[in-house]
Amino acid sequence: MKLSGAWIEVQATQVVCRMLTEAGYQALFVGGCVRNTLLGAPVGDIDIATDARPEVVAHLATATGLKPVPTGFEHGTITVISSHIPHEVTTFREDVQTFGRHAVVAFATDIHADARRRDFTMNALYARPDGTVIDPLGGLEDLRARRVRFIEDADQRIREDYLRVLRFFRFHAWYGDPAGGLDPDGLAACASNLDGLADLSRERVGAEIRKLLAAPDPAPALAAMQAAGVLHAILPGADGRALTVMVHLESETNIAPDAILRLTALGGEAVADRLRLSKADARRVCLLREAAVGGARAGELGYRYGVEDGRAILLLRAALLDMPPDPQAVEGLTQGADARFPVAAADLMPEYTGPALGARLQALERRWIDSGFVLRREDLI
């Protein structure tokens, strides 16, 4: 079997491969670029595994006129820039000792040792520069079945890095067969290693959850997470029921997946802190949740938050209430977004000043919104 695609045939990438092979080293594409090509999915990062040590890779890159960047030198990774395209070149590795969050690794020369330290069989697929696929651990069969399966002993793989619990559900959401369900051995291992999740950094947990929620339909994976106790362990109080409705409504209304909106539908305690959200994302979660449970109608939502966030709020409200959104709401959102409050502070001065001025402006704005934005300045003053 051979891979084909623009990313593997581009001259800049083949130059990096020849840089290694002409010096007598192996150059094997690995991981996501191989997996996604076989699935017909877009390819993002290009990862290359080699038996050349990182210092050798850096030397070869410089001698070839390419730019080496030591992005993970101690872990064997050199990012080689070729015609502005980054290629992560990593020396074959094997785990010597693991701690549940990171591992002590040793460089290896054997592809099987490198493959066995990876997480899932579908991620342990390699390809030569000409596209010939190498499958040292039987990952092709799992990939064809869209089965996310841990390499060898699931329990041991998880104890090497507890983040793999979350990756298990995330990879199922993106690449798994929804009808086939989750691998029972993997699911059982996740459920029996919940204690290890507490030691993970919140940044890593947050990044995984956002990636999971960006999948076309993360609801089945989230439901399995909830049943296994994983969702409660990382986000107490979260509930996937509204998310299931949300995904259905997104499909019906042709709205693109929005990870932060979906996260808001999940709910939970101290979401921003537990997932280390950025300030902007934390503010948006608060805004969406408060507005969704409030009573503002479409016009006011459009006026206060704009069409895009107004639509998100209405969708979230419908999901929380498990009911279809109002088909006329988009027209109201647009009307509100285009409306401009006709009264300024100067129009009320000097009769009103200080707190009284603010209160009067708010009262007039309320009257104007309730009128459907039709009252004019002279009607209000």
PDB file of C-alpha atoms in Angstrom, residues 44-144:
ATOM      1  CA  GLY A  44      -1.692  19.308   9.122  1.00  0.00           C
ATOM      2  CA  ASP A  45       1.701  18.625  10.685  1.00  0.00           C
ATOM      3  CA  ILE A  46       4.363  16.551   8.943  1.00  0.00           C
ATOM      4  CA  ASP A  47       6.235  14.261  11.347  1.00  0.00           C
ATOM      5  CA  ILE A  48       9.271  12.263  10.288  1.00  0.00           C
ATOM      6  CA  ALA A  49      10.877   9.495  12.381  1.00  0.00           C
ATOM      7  CA  THR A  50      14.533   8.647  11.880  1.00  0.00           C
ATOM      8  CA  ASP A  51      17.394   6.701  13.387  1.00  0.00           C
ATOM      9  CA  ALA A  52      19.638   9.780  13.106  1.00  0.00           C
ATOM     10  CA  ARG A  53      20.396  11.490  16.429  1.00  0.00           C
ATOM     11  CA  PRO A  54      19.122  15.079  16.843  1.00  0.00           C
ATOM     12  CA  GLU A  55      22.607  16.606  16.599  1.00  0.00           C
ATOM     13  CA  VAL A  56      23.111  14.741  13.319  1.00  0.00           C
ATOM     14  CA  VAL A  57      19.751  15.960  11.985  1.00  0.00           C
ATOM     15  CA  ALA A  58      20.674  19.552  12.840  1.00  0.00           C
ATOM     16  CA  HIS A  59      24.068  19.184  11.149  1.00  0.00           C
ATOM     17  CA  LEU A  60      22.574  17.613   8.002  1.00  0.00           C
ATOM     18  CA  ALA A  61      19.912  20.313   7.771  1.00  0.00           C
ATOM     19  CA  THR A  62      22.475  23.103   7.962  1.00  0.00           C
ATOM     20  CA  ALA A  63      24.714  21.384   5.398  1.00  0.00           C
ATOM     21  CA  THR A  64      21.723  21.022   3.057  1.00  0.00           C
ATOM     22  CA  GLY A  65      20.853  24.714   3.334  1.00  0.00           C
ATOM     23  CA  LEU A  66      17.760  24.101   5.448  1.00  0.00           C
ATOM     24  CA  LYS A  67      16.947  25.698   8.801  1.00  0.00           C
ATOM     25  CA  PRO A  68      17.052  23.446  11.894  1.00  0.00           C
ATOM     26  CA  VAL A  69      15.109  24.612  14.977  1.00  0.00           C
ATOM     27  CA  PRO A  70      15.723  22.644  18.231  1.00  0.00           C
ATOM     28  CA  THR A  71      12.069  22.615  19.299  1.00  0.00           C
ATOM     29  CA  GLY A  72      12.521  19.506  21.474  1.00  0.00           C
ATOM     30  CA  PHE A  73      16.193  18.646  21.311  1.00  0.00           C
ATOM     31  CA  GLU A  74      16.254  16.764  24.628  1.00  0.00           C
ATOM     32  CA  HIS A  75      13.388  14.589  23.374  1.00  0.00           C
ATOM     33  CA  GLY A  76      15.058  14.047  20.011  1.00  0.00           C
ATOM     34  CA  THR A  77      13.015  16.524  17.953  1.00  0.00           C
ATOM     35  CA  ILE A  78      14.435  19.002  15.455  1.00  0.00           C
ATOM     36  CA  THR A  79      12.022  21.048  13.359  1.00  0.00           C
ATOM     37  CA  VAL A  80      13.510  21.353   9.886  1.00  0.00           C
ATOM     38  CA  ILE A  81      12.180  24.268   7.840  1.00  0.00           C
ATOM     39  CA  SER A  82      12.203  23.621   4.103  1.00  0.00           C
ATOM     40  CA  SER A  83      10.695  26.259   1.798  1.00  0.00           C
ATOM     41  CA  HIS A  84       8.794  27.671   4.806  1.00  0.00           C
ATOM     42  CA  ILE A  85       7.241  24.248   5.569  1.00  0.00           C
ATOM     43  CA  PRO A  86       8.049  22.883   9.062  1.00  0.00           C
ATOM     44  CA  HIS A  87       8.908  19.181   9.369  1.00  0.00           C
ATOM     45  CA  GLU A  88       9.241  17.697  12.868  1.00  0.00           C
ATOM     46  CA  VAL A  89      12.080  15.201  12.629  1.00  0.00           C
ATOM     47  CA  THR A  90      12.314  12.979  15.717  1.00  0.00           C
ATOM     48  CA  THR A  91      14.815  10.270  16.528  1.00  0.00           C
ATOM     49  CA  PHE A  92      13.392   6.797  17.198  1.00  0.00           C
ATOM     50  CA  ARG A  93      12.732   6.553  20.934  1.00  0.00           C
ATOM     51  CA  GLU A  94      11.772   4.035  23.574  1.00  0.00           C
ATOM     52  CA  ASP A  95      10.505   4.676  27.089  1.00  0.00           C
ATOM     53  CA  VAL A  96      12.940   3.864  29.877  1.00  0.00           C
ATOM     54  CA  GLN A  97      10.832   5.113  32.790  1.00  0.00           C
ATOM     55  CA  THR A  98       7.408   6.746  32.941  1.00  0.00           C
ATOM     56  CA  PHE A  99       5.716   8.906  35.566  1.00  0.00           C
ATOM     57  CA  GLY A 100       2.141   9.270  34.308  1.00  0.00           C
ATOM     58  CA  ARG A 101       2.765  12.748  32.903  1.00  0.00           C
ATOM     59  CA  HIS A 102       6.157  12.473  31.204  1.00  0.00           C
ATOM     60  CA  ALA A 103       8.752   9.819  30.510  1.00  0.00           C
ATOM     61  CA  VAL A 104      12.487   9.298  30.497  1.00  0.00           C
ATOM     62  CA  VAL A 105      13.264   8.179  26.959  1.00  0.00           C
ATOM     63  CA  ALA A 106      16.271   6.677  25.261  1.00  0.00           C
ATOM     64  CA  PHE A 107      17.069   6.982  21.579  1.00  0.00           C
ATOM     65  CA  ALA A 108      16.559   3.792  19.592  1.00  0.00           C
ATOM     66  CA  THR A 109      17.453   2.437  16.173  1.00  0.00           C
ATOM     67  CA  ASP A 110      14.536   0.031  15.827  1.00  0.00           C
ATOM     68  CA  ILE A 111      11.199   1.104  14.361  1.00  0.00           C
ATOM     69  CA  HIS A 112       9.361  -1.503  16.483  1.00  0.00           C
ATOM     70  CA  ALA A 113      10.690   0.049  19.697  1.00  0.00           C
ATOM     71  CA  ASP A 114       9.587   3.469  18.463  1.00  0.00           C
ATOM     72  CA  ALA A 115       6.137   2.180  17.500  1.00  0.00           C
ATOM     73  CA  ARG A 116       5.528   0.445  20.835  1.00  0.00           C
ATOM     74  CA  ARG A 117       5.945   3.680  22.821  1.00  0.00           C
ATOM     75  CA  ARG A 118       3.094   5.395  20.944  1.00  0.00           C
ATOM     76  CA  ASP A 119      -0.494   5.523  22.185  1.00  0.00           C
ATOM     77  CA  PHE A 120      -2.858   3.980  19.615  1.00  0.00           C
ATOM     78  CA  THR A 121      -2.275   1.467  16.844  1.00  0.00           C
ATOM     79  CA  MET A 122      -3.601   3.902  14.219  1.00  0.00           C
ATOM     80  CA  ASN A 123      -0.864   6.354  15.254  1.00  0.00           C
ATOM     81  CA  ALA A 124       1.900   3.747  14.858  1.00  0.00           C
ATOM     82  CA  LEU A 125       1.730   3.681  11.057  1.00  0.00           C
ATOM     83  CA  TYR A 126       4.783   4.769   9.073  1.00  0.00           C
ATOM     84  CA  ALA A 127       5.475   5.497   5.417  1.00  0.00           C
ATOM     85  CA  ARG A 128       8.662   5.702   3.388  1.00  0.00           C
ATOM     86  CA  PRO A 129       9.373   8.816   1.289  1.00  0.00           C
ATOM     87  CA  ASP A 130       7.852   7.067  -1.750  1.00  0.00           C
ATOM     88  CA  GLY A 131       4.623   6.511   0.208  1.00  0.00           C
ATOM     89  CA  THR A 132       5.039   2.808   0.975  1.00  0.00           C
ATOM     90  CA  VAL A 133       3.178   2.127   4.234  1.00  0.00           C
ATOM     91  CA  ILE A 134       4.898   0.238   7.064  1.00  0.00           C
ATOM     92  CA  ASP A 135       2.648  -1.291   9.725  1.00  0.00           C
ATOM     93  CA  PRO A 136       4.778  -2.749  12.535  1.00  0.00           C
ATOM     94  CA  LEU A 137       1.924  -3.301  15.013  1.00  0.00           C
ATOM     95  CA  GLY A 138      -1.151  -4.114  12.946  1.00  0.00           C
ATOM     96  CA  GLY A 139      -2.619  -0.623  13.007  1.00  0.00           C
ATOM     97  CA  LEU A 140      -3.985  -0.775   9.466  1.00  0.00           C
ATOM     98  CA  GLU A 141      -6.710  -3.220  10.414  1.00  0.00           C
ATOM     99  CA  ASP A 142      -7.805  -0.972  13.272  1.00  0.00           C
ATOM    100  CA  LEU A 143      -7.703   2.097  11.052  1.00  0.00           C
ATOM    101  CA  ARG A 144      -9.842   0.431   8.384  1.00  0.00           C
TER     102      ARG A 144
END
